[in-house]
């Protein structure tokens, strides 16, 4: 079962205010691409969410939670 924006929001809201929570979906099939983005205005709350949720399970799938980096800072894929 895919994770919804609402489930992502509710999961991260346990650690503080969430300004946005979005699951990235395929533009044609609307199926989850397996990742999403959550924005939290408080760095402290965001760090706690990262620490507590990284490698936890959400809808039966282990999740990886980290700080998003701009595309230019990511290593190139081949």
Tab-separated table of N, CA and C in Angstrom, residues 74-78:
chain	number	residue	atom	x	y	z
A	74	UNK	N	24.116	16.831	-4.982
A	74	UNK	CA	24.037	15.368	-4.984
A	74	UNK	C	25.037	14.789	-5.967
A	75	UNK	N	25.556	13.594	-5.672
A	75	UNK	CA	26.437	12.941	-6.649
A	75	UNK	C	25.650	12.579	-7.903
A	76	UNK	N	26.302	12.643	-9.053
A	76	UNK	CA	25.644	12.315	-10.319
A	76	UNK	C	25.410	10.819	-10.416
A	77	UNK	N	24.239	10.444	-10.944
A	77	UNK	CA	23.934	9.028	-11.182
A	77	UNK	C	24.418	8.657	-12.566
A	78	UNK	N	24.755	7.412	-12.737
A	78	UNK	CA	25.198	6.937	-14.057
A	78	UNK	C	24.243	5.934	-14.600
